[in-house]
Amino acid sequence: MTLKKTAAVIFCASLLAGAVSAEELTVDSAVQYAIENNISVKKDKITLDALKRAKNHSWNGVSPSASVSANMLFPAAGDARQYDYNLSIQGSLNFALSPSLYSSVKTAALNYENGLLTYDEALRSIELKVRSAFYHLLYELEYIELQRRNLETAGRQYEQNMKKYKSGQLSELDMLTSQVKYERLKPVLESAEITFANDSASFKQMLGLDQSAELALSGSLAAACSFGDISVEVDAEDTPVIRTGKNSVKIAQAALLARRFAAWGPTLSAGWTYGKSKTNIADDFSTTNAFSVGVSIPLDGYLPWSKGADSVASAADSLKTAELTLENSRTTLAVQIDNSVKQIRQIQSQIASLQANVGLAQKSYNMTKDAYTHGSRDLLTLQTAADSLLNARTDLAQQEYTLITKMLDLEYTLGVPFGSLGK
């Protein structure tokens, strides 16, 4: 199993609800598992559903209130007016309408719109984390493979040096030096494998998979970052941070309107009362049928030092703050995009140089190994060449992973589909 065909370590057991699956887990399928099973995503969906319910029921402030009451009073025992009593049945229906209803409906709609943005942000955030973690695991696998190959090479060199030492062709010091290097590489590989196991456990938790799930990561860093020069042609006003900022301004405007309605807006009230009552069994029921209409106008808000006036002023300050925050977000976004594009291009240039370095280091190691075999180079020179080759390969893998994460961060900032900028 080669690293590029399947960059994977196979874990045992089942993949979702005990169903065993041997299919390889690509970065896209990993994202799908996380969206369907991640606990944080499920919690965010509950929050969004609550906001949607609040929006759909935001008009309920206009619902009328109704009440029904019944009373019966009897005279005390032994009272001469034993046939006198009081019986009444009454019902009322009341209704109130104020300008605050409009602001409540509007605010609920804006809160739901903001909830949609937040939920979309949550989905993109989990996708960003999954993709970054996926490629980090690929990097760790590649690092483990490099360390394993380095260890195997050191082991073969040690075995060869042991034979040369026994035949008198090599000094004991050179033999021991190769043994020390071989033993020193063992804990390095073991530490890398433990780190990979721990990160894999976190990755499966992120995907909502059981810790005993069977995983096989498919892909390679080189393939993921094999794209040319990028150009950003996205409307900044349509990016997530700007859309969220605009919605925050709208919410602040709605809050200011609500405070103004509460401080200055009149309230229209209407009520209807209907009842039957009588005080003697021989009497007929008397009827109460009344309808009332009223208008109340708050005066507190017209006083500049009142709580109502202060509330309006505070809401106006919040609106100004939201507008300034949005303006600052526009400037910050422009700078962030420009810096990200420059960093990506710089890393691409570095990767090209590192790829050339790997080729040179490989050629140098091969030549040094042949020279060492023929006795024209010492062991230290060979070990130095091997270390240079390992470092060159490791540096290349690190920069490939860095390029991938920078690209993911830029796509996340722009709000475009992941992987679209590299096409």
XYZ file of N, CA, C and O in Angstrom, residues 144-288:
580
model
N 5.378 10.069 9.229
C 5.638 8.738 9.784
C 6.331 7.853 8.750
O 7.282 7.123 9.061
N 5.844 7.942 7.509
C 6.457 7.147 6.443
C 7.918 7.550 6.229
O 8.791 6.689 6.049
N 8.192 8.855 6.267
C 9.568 9.321 6.116
C 10.439 8.828 7.264
O 11.579 8.365 7.046
N 9.933 8.886 8.480
C 10.688 8.425 9.636
C 10.889 6.914 9.595
O 11.955 6.408 9.980
N 9.889 6.196 9.121
C 10.010 4.739 9.025
C 11.074 4.357 7.992
O 11.913 3.473 8.244
N 11.041 5.025 6.859
C 12.043 4.748 5.833
C 13.434 5.133 6.314
O 14.429 4.443 6.033
N 13.518 6.228 7.050
C 14.803 6.651 7.595
C 15.326 5.639 8.604
O 16.522 5.334 8.650
N 14.388 5.127 9.423
C 14.776 4.115 10.408
C 15.238 2.834 9.715
O 16.226 2.206 10.132
N 14.511 2.437 8.682
C 14.900 1.226 7.947
C 16.266 1.400 7.292
O 17.101 0.469 7.299
N 16.510 2.587 6.738
C 17.822 2.849 6.131
C 18.924 2.803 7.174
O 19.996 2.209 6.949
N 18.673 3.418 8.333
C 19.663 3.404 9.416
C 19.901 1.979 9.905
O 21.030 1.610 10.259
N 18.817 1.169 9.928
C 18.968 -0.223 10.347
C 19.821 -1.017 9.378
O 20.676 -1.822 9.808
N 19.605 -0.794 8.094
C 20.419 -1.508 7.111
C 21.891 -1.075 7.187
O 22.812 -1.907 7.071
N 22.096 0.214 7.389
C 23.461 0.695 7.523
C 24.135 0.094 8.755
O 25.319 -0.273 8.709
N 23.388 -0.005 9.821
C 23.951 -0.588 11.044
C 24.323 -2.051 10.820
O 25.399 -2.508 11.247
N 23.443 -2.803 10.136
C 23.731 -4.212 9.859
C 24.971 -4.348 8.975
O 25.830 -5.220 9.203
N 25.068 -3.496 7.959
C 26.234 -3.545 7.079
C 27.502 -3.193 7.838
O 28.563 -3.831 7.660
N 27.408 -2.166 8.695
C 28.585 -1.759 9.465
C 28.989 -2.820 10.470
O 30.186 -2.982 10.758
N 27.987 -3.539 11.007
C 28.294 -4.629 11.929
C 29.090 -5.720 11.205
O 30.086 -6.257 11.743
N 28.678 -6.018 9.971
C 29.411 -7.031 9.202
C 30.822 -6.547 8.871
O 31.800 -7.316 8.953
N 30.943 -5.274 8.500
C 32.263 -4.737 8.195
C 33.159 -4.725 9.433
O 34.368 -4.976 9.349
N 32.549 -4.422 10.566
C 33.330 -4.390 11.817
C 33.845 -5.778 12.161
O 35.012 -5.956 12.567
N 32.981 -6.772 12.008
C 33.386 -8.150 12.328
C 34.443 -8.657 11.371
O 35.271 -9.518 11.736
N 34.426 -8.128 10.139
C 35.438 -8.564 9.171
C 36.685 -7.691 9.214
O 37.599 -7.881 8.409
N 36.696 -6.718 10.129
C 37.860 -5.867 10.276
C 37.943 -4.737 9.285
O 38.975 -4.059 9.209
N 36.863 -4.462 8.553
C 36.873 -3.394 7.565
C 36.398 -2.053 8.125
O 36.449 -1.040 7.428
N 35.913 -2.023 9.357
C 35.358 -0.805 9.948
C 35.732 -0.744 11.409
O 35.787 -1.778 12.103
N 35.963 0.463 11.868
C 36.333 0.631 13.280
C 35.120 0.436 14.175
O 33.969 0.579 13.736
N 35.395 0.131 15.421
C 34.305 -0.057 16.380
C 33.546 1.245 16.604
O 32.323 1.253 16.793
N 34.263 2.368 16.543
C 33.618 3.669 16.757
C 32.572 3.943 15.673
O 31.461 4.375 15.976
N 32.898 3.678 14.402
C 31.935 3.895 13.323
C 30.744 2.958 13.453
O 29.593 3.341 13.167
N 31.013 1.716 13.867
C 29.910 0.768 14.054
C 28.975 1.238 15.165
O 27.748 1.199 15.024
N 29.554 1.687 16.280
C 28.732 2.164 17.399
C 27.977 3.444 17.030
O 26.850 3.658 17.470
N 28.588 4.292 16.219
C 27.926 5.527 15.788
C 26.665 5.216 14.983
O 25.618 5.846 15.167
N 26.776 4.250 14.071
C 25.604 3.865 13.290
C 24.541 3.217 14.164
O 23.337 3.384 13.937
N 24.962 2.500 15.194
C 23.997 1.886 16.113
C 23.273 2.944 16.929
O 22.046 2.863 17.156
N 24.011 3.953 17.374
C 23.405 5.033 18.150
C 22.341 5.760 17.322
O 21.244 6.054 17.808
N 22.670 6.023 16.054
C 21.698 6.693 15.201
C 20.452 5.834 15.005
O 19.320 6.328 15.057
N 20.644 4.558 14.796
C 19.509 3.637 14.603
C 18.611 3.617 15.842
O 17.380 3.705 15.736
N 19.198 3.518 17.015
C 18.412 3.465 18.249
C 17.751 4.815 18.536
O 16.654 4.873 19.091
N 18.416 5.902 18.140
C 17.854 7.234 18.378
C 16.599 7.489 17.554
O 15.702 8.235 17.974
N 16.503 6.875 16.382
C 15.354 7.090 15.509
C 14.117 6.313 15.951
O 13.006 6.653 15.552
N 14.276 5.282 16.735
C 13.130 4.476 17.162
C 12.108 5.283 17.968
O 10.910 5.250 17.652
N 12.503 6.003 19.022
C 11.501 6.792 19.773
C 10.889 7.926 18.960
O 9.761 8.336 19.224
N 11.628 8.439 17.961
C 11.078 9.486 17.104
C 9.874 8.943 16.331
O 8.825 9.580 16.250
N 10.041 7.752 15.754
C 8.947 7.124 15.017
C 7.796 6.761 15.952
O 6.624 6.995 15.617
N 8.125 6.238 17.110
C 7.078 5.860 18.069
C 6.274 7.082 18.514
O 5.042 7.030 18.615
N 6.946 8.201 18.762
C 6.257 9.423 19.167
C 5.340 9.930 18.068
O 4.210 10.376 18.331
N 5.799 9.856 16.817
C 4.974 10.296 15.691
C 3.736 9.431 15.551
O 2.645 9.921 15.243
N 3.865 8.140 15.769
C 2.717 7.227 15.668
C 1.705 7.480 16.778
O 0.494 7.422 16.549
N 2.191 7.783 17.988
C 1.282 8.082 19.105
C 0.527 9.385 18.834
O -0.687 9.482 19.064
N 1.248 10.384 18.332
C 0.598 11.653 17.988
C -0.474 11.448 16.936
O -1.579 12.010 17.026
N -0.178 10.635 15.942
C -1.155 10.356 14.894
C -2.380 9.643 15.461
O -3.527 9.947 15.084
N -2.161 8.699 16.374
C -3.284 7.976 16.976
C -4.185 8.927 17.768
O -5.423 8.840 17.700
N -3.579 9.834 18.517
C -4.371 10.797 19.294
C -5.153 11.746 18.383
O -6.333 12.033 18.620
N -4.499 12.238 17.338
C -5.184 13.139 16.404
C -6.285 12.406 15.646
O -7.314 13.008 15.298
N -6.079 11.127 15.368
C -7.115 10.340 14.688
C -8.349 10.194 15.571
O -9.485 10.250 15.080
N -8.138 10.030 16.878
C -9.267 9.927 17.803
C -10.071 11.226 17.814
O -11.307 11.212 17.794
N -9.383 12.357 17.829
C -10.074 13.648 17.791
C -10.806 13.834 16.470
O -11.909 14.391 16.430
N -10.214 13.362 15.400
C -10.819 13.478 14.079
C -12.117 12.666 14.013
O -13.135 13.154 13.498
N -12.108 11.459 14.538
C -13.315 10.632 14.531
C -14.404 11.237 15.414
O -15.587 11.159 15.087
N -14.007 11.833 16.523
C -14.995 12.527 17.356
C -15.610 13.692 16.595
O -16.824 13.942 16.675
N -14.810 14.420 15.833
C -15.306 15.536 15.042
C -16.311 15.067 13.993
O -17.298 15.743 13.714
N -16.070 13.882 13.435
C -16.959 13.342 12.417
C -18.193 12.672 13.009
O -19.107 12.291 12.283
N -18.218 12.528 14.342
C -19.335 11.856 14.986
C -19.280 10.352 14.833
O -20.315 9.680 14.886
N -18.079 9.813 14.668
C -17.899 8.369 14.504
C -17.467 7.737 15.818
O -16.847 8.384 16.666
N -17.773 6.468 15.962
C -17.328 5.720 17.121
C -15.810 5.591 17.091
O -15.198 5.519 16.024
N -15.201 5.563 18.262
C -13.746 5.490 18.326
C -13.198 4.186 17.763
O -12.010 4.091 17.433
N -14.047 3.171 17.660
C -13.600 1.897 17.096
C -13.880 1.814 15.598
O -13.726 0.759 14.993
N -14.292 2.923 15.012
C -14.650 2.921 13.594
C -13.428 2.647 12.725
O -12.306 3.021 13.060
N -13.656 1.995 11.615
C -12.603 1.688 10.659
C -12.459 2.834 9.672
O -13.413 3.209 8.987
N -11.262 3.386 9.593
C -11.009 4.533 8.718
C -9.839 4.242 7.795
O -8.865 3.609 8.192
N -9.933 4.719 6.587
C -8.827 4.651 5.638
C -8.798 5.972 4.872
O -9.645 6.213 4.023
N -7.834 6.821 5.224
C -7.764 8.143 4.599
C -7.158 8.035 3.209
O -6.081 7.467 3.033
N -7.838 8.599 2.253
C -7.393 8.508 0.865
C -7.027 9.887 0.350
O -7.843 10.809 0.389
N -5.795 10.034 -0.151
C -5.371 11.305 -0.699
C -3.895 11.545 -0.463
O -3.199 10.707 0.123
N -3.401 12.675 -0.897
C -2.003 13.046 -0.686
C -1.898 14.559 -0.655
O -2.707 15.274 -1.256
N -0.884 15.042 0.063
C -0.676 16.483 0.153
C -0.304 17.074 -1.207
O -0.775 18.154 -1.577
N 0.530 16.363 -1.952
C 0.978 16.885 -3.234
C -0.188 17.097 -4.192
O -0.254 18.110 -4.902
N -1.131 16.149 -4.196
C -2.284 16.280 -5.084
C -3.194 17.419 -4.655
O -3.779 18.117 -5.487
N -3.311 17.619 -3.328
C -4.231 18.649 -2.818
C -3.738 20.057 -3.077
O -4.539 20.996 -3.131
N -2.441 20.231 -3.228
C -1.910 21.590 -3.422
C -1.343 21.786 -4.825
O -0.564 22.718 -5.056
N -1.735 20.933 -5.739
C -1.235 21.051 -7.110
C -2.143 21.951 -7.935
O -2.888 21.506 -8.796
N -2.138 23.232 -7.615
C -2.913 24.205 -8.386
C -2.008 25.363 -8.758
O -0.967 25.595 -8.142
N -2.395 26.076 -9.781
C -1.570 27.171 -10.274
C -1.838 28.467 -9.542
O -2.302 28.476 -8.393
N -1.572 29.562 -10.213
C -1.777 30.883 -9.627
C -3.275 31.125 -9.411
O -4.111 30.676 -10.200
N -3.610 31.801 -8.338
C -5.008 32.052 -8.001
C -5.331 33.527 -8.194
O -4.456 34.390 -8.094
N -6.586 33.788 -8.489
C -7.086 35.158 -8.579
C -8.423 35.228 -7.864
O -9.264 34.338 -8.030
N -8.595 36.246 -7.062
C -9.811 36.402 -6.265
C -10.752 37.356 -6.975
O -10.451 38.549 -7.112
N -11.838 36.832 -7.457
C -12.861 37.649 -8.122
C -14.196 37.437 -7.418
O -15.133 36.864 -7.960
N -14.272 37.897 -6.206
C -15.458 37.720 -5.366
C -15.917 39.078 -4.871
O -15.092 39.917 -4.479
N -17.221 39.306 -4.898
C -17.788 40.549 -4.377
C -17.637 40.559 -2.859
O -18.189 39.701 -2.167
N -16.859 41.487 -2.361
C -16.604 41.542 -0.917
C -17.887 41.700 -0.115
O -17.986 41.217 1.020
N -18.896 42.370 -0.701
C -20.151 42.586 0.011
C -20.929 41.290 0.213
O -21.857 41.237 1.019
N -20.546 40.240 -0.523
C -21.236 38.965 -0.426
C -20.479 37.960 0.426
O -20.845 36.790 0.494
N -19.427 38.381 1.094
C -18.670 37.489 1.962
C -19.392 37.332 3.301
O -20.172 38.199 3.704
N -19.140 36.234 4.006
C -19.867 35.981 5.262
C -19.733 37.092 6.294
O -20.718 37.478 6.926
N -18.522 37.629 6.467
C -18.332 38.629 7.514
C -19.089 39.915 7.198
O -19.652 40.562 8.107
N -19.155 40.285 5.908
C -19.882 41.502 5.540
C -21.385 41.266 5.617
O -22.142 42.150 6.074
N -21.862 40.098 5.181
C -23.293 39.808 5.291
C -23.734 39.814 6.754
O -24.802 40.344 7.089
N -22.911 39.245 7.605
C -23.232 39.246 9.034
C -23.231 40.661 9.595
O -24.096 41.034 10.395
N -22.251 41.467 9.164
C -22.195 42.855 9.631
C -23.393 43.654 9.185
O -23.949 44.460 9.953
N -23.825 43.462 7.928
C -25.008 44.160 7.441
C -26.246 43.754 8.234
O -27.098 44.607 8.556
N -26.362 42.486 8.516
C -27.528 42.035 9.273
C -27.505 42.578 10.697
O -28.548 42.878 11.271
N -26.312 42.721 11.265
C -26.202 43.306 12.605
C -26.678 44.755 12.594
O -27.313 45.217 13.555
N -26.372 45.475 11.517
C -26.858 46.859 11.392
C -28.379 46.874 11.306
O -29.048 47.703 11.949
N -28.955 45.952 10.535
C -30.411 45.887 10.421
C -31.052 45.563 11.779
O -32.086 46.128 12.140
N -30.443 44.657 12.521
C -30.975 44.314 13.844
C -30.903 45.516 14.775
O -31.835 45.787 15.555
N -29.799 46.260 14.700
C -29.665 47.465 15.534
C -30.694 48.510 15.135
O -31.245 49.218 15.996
N -30.978 48.642 13.839
C -32.009 49.579 13.379
C -33.385 49.164 13.895
O -34.177 50.018 14.330
N -33.659 47.863 13.846
C -34.945 47.374 14.353
C -35.056 47.593 15.858
O -36.133 47.928 16.372
N -33.952 47.419 16.577
C -33.969 47.641 18.024
C -34.230 49.109 18.342
O -34.978 49.437 19.284
N -33.623 50.010 17.554
C -33.863 51.446 17.757
C -35.333 51.778 17.496
O -35.954 52.537 18.263
N -35.886 51.212 16.431
C -37.295 51.461 16.123
C -38.193 50.947 17.248
O -39.175 51.614 17.630
N -37.854 49.778 17.783
C -38.654 49.211 18.871
C -38.608 50.106 20.110
O -39.623 50.313 20.787
N -37.421 50.641 20.412
C -37.307 51.541 21.573
C -38.117 52.816 21.354
O -38.735 53.336 22.298
N -38.124 53.322 20.157
C -38.899 54.532 19.856
C -40.397 54.255 19.966
O -41.152 55.080 20.494
N -40.826 53.116 19.465
C -42.238 52.758 19.592
C -42.637 52.633 21.056
O -43.717 53.079 21.464
N -41.738 51.982 21.838
C -42.040 51.799 23.259
C -42.097 53.130 23.997
O -42.889 53.308 24.932
N -41.252 54.086 23.585
C -41.190 55.369 24.288
C -42.268 56.345 23.827
O -42.758 57.160 24.623
N -42.661 56.287 22.551
C -43.544 57.311 22.008
C -44.815 56.760 21.356
O -45.759 57.507 21.110
N -44.828 55.490 21.036
C -45.934 54.949 20.262
C -47.209 54.759 21.061
O -47.183 54.288 22.208
N -48.367 55.099 20.489
C -49.653 54.887 21.174
C -50.064 53.410 21.112
O -49.619 52.659 20.250
N -50.896 53.026 22.052
C -51.426 51.664 22.096
C -52.940 51.719 22.009
O -53.599 52.421 22.796
N -53.509 50.995 21.061
C -54.953 50.911 20.889
C -55.457 49.647 21.578
O -54.948 48.562 21.339
N -56.451 49.820 22.438
C -57.010 48.678 23.156
C -58.523 48.635 22.949
O -59.184 49.667 22.807
N -59.026 47.436 22.911
C -60.466 47.224 22.755
C -60.886 46.039 23.603
O -60.113 45.093 23.786
N -62.097 46.106 24.138
C -62.590 45.009 24.974
C -64.093 44.840 24.870
O -64.836 45.798 24.579
N -64.525 43.627 25.069
C -65.957 43.317 25.037
C -66.262 42.417 26.214
O -65.585 41.409 26.451
N -67.298 42.821 26.978
C -67.701 42.061 28.170
C -69.172 41.701 28.052
O -70.016 42.560 27.747
N -69.451 40.446 28.321
C -70.833 39.974 28.263
C -71.069 39.105 29.487
O -70.248 38.246 29.823
N -72.239 39.352 30.174
C -72.517 38.572 31.367
C -73.990 38.476 31.677
O -74.815 39.261 31.194
N -74.362 37.493 32.522
C -75.722 37.275 33.010
C -75.663 37.170 34.519
O -74.764 36.519 35.069
N -76.654 37.778 35.187
C -76.686 37.696 36.655
C -78.111 37.890 37.157
O -78.951 38.512 36.479
N -78.379 37.354 38.358
C -79.635 37.622 39.056
C -79.446 37.302 40.523
O -78.556 36.547 40.910
N -80.334 37.893 41.361
C -80.202 37.762 42.810
C -81.373 37.048 43.455
O -81.387 36.878 44.671
N -82.366 36.666 42.690
C -83.517 35.963 43.258
C -83.943 34.895 42.262
O -83.942 35.130 41.051
N -84.302 33.782 42.819
C -84.652 32.658 41.954
C -85.854 32.958 41.074
O -86.030 32.373 40.005
N -86.667 33.877 41.527
C -87.867 34.201 40.749
C -87.613 35.284 39.707
O -88.464 35.527 38.844
N -86.477 35.970 39.815
C -86.199 37.056 38.882
C -85.632 36.522 37.565
O -85.115 35.402 37.484
N -85.726 37.352 36.530
C -85.075 37.034 35.274
C -83.614 37.475 35.327
O -83.236 38.338 36.116
N -82.843 36.869 34.451
C -81.436 37.253 34.355
C -81.311 38.657 33.781
O -82.013 39.017 32.844
N -80.413 39.432 34.389
C -80.070 40.732 33.813
C -78.808 40.548 32.970
O -77.949 39.724 33.284
N -78.718 41.294 31.921
C -77.624 41.108 30.962
C -76.659 42.298 30.976
O -77.097 43.448 31.041
N -75.377 41.975 30.951
C -74.328 42.986 30.791
C -73.664 42.774 29.437
O -73.159 41.692 29.139
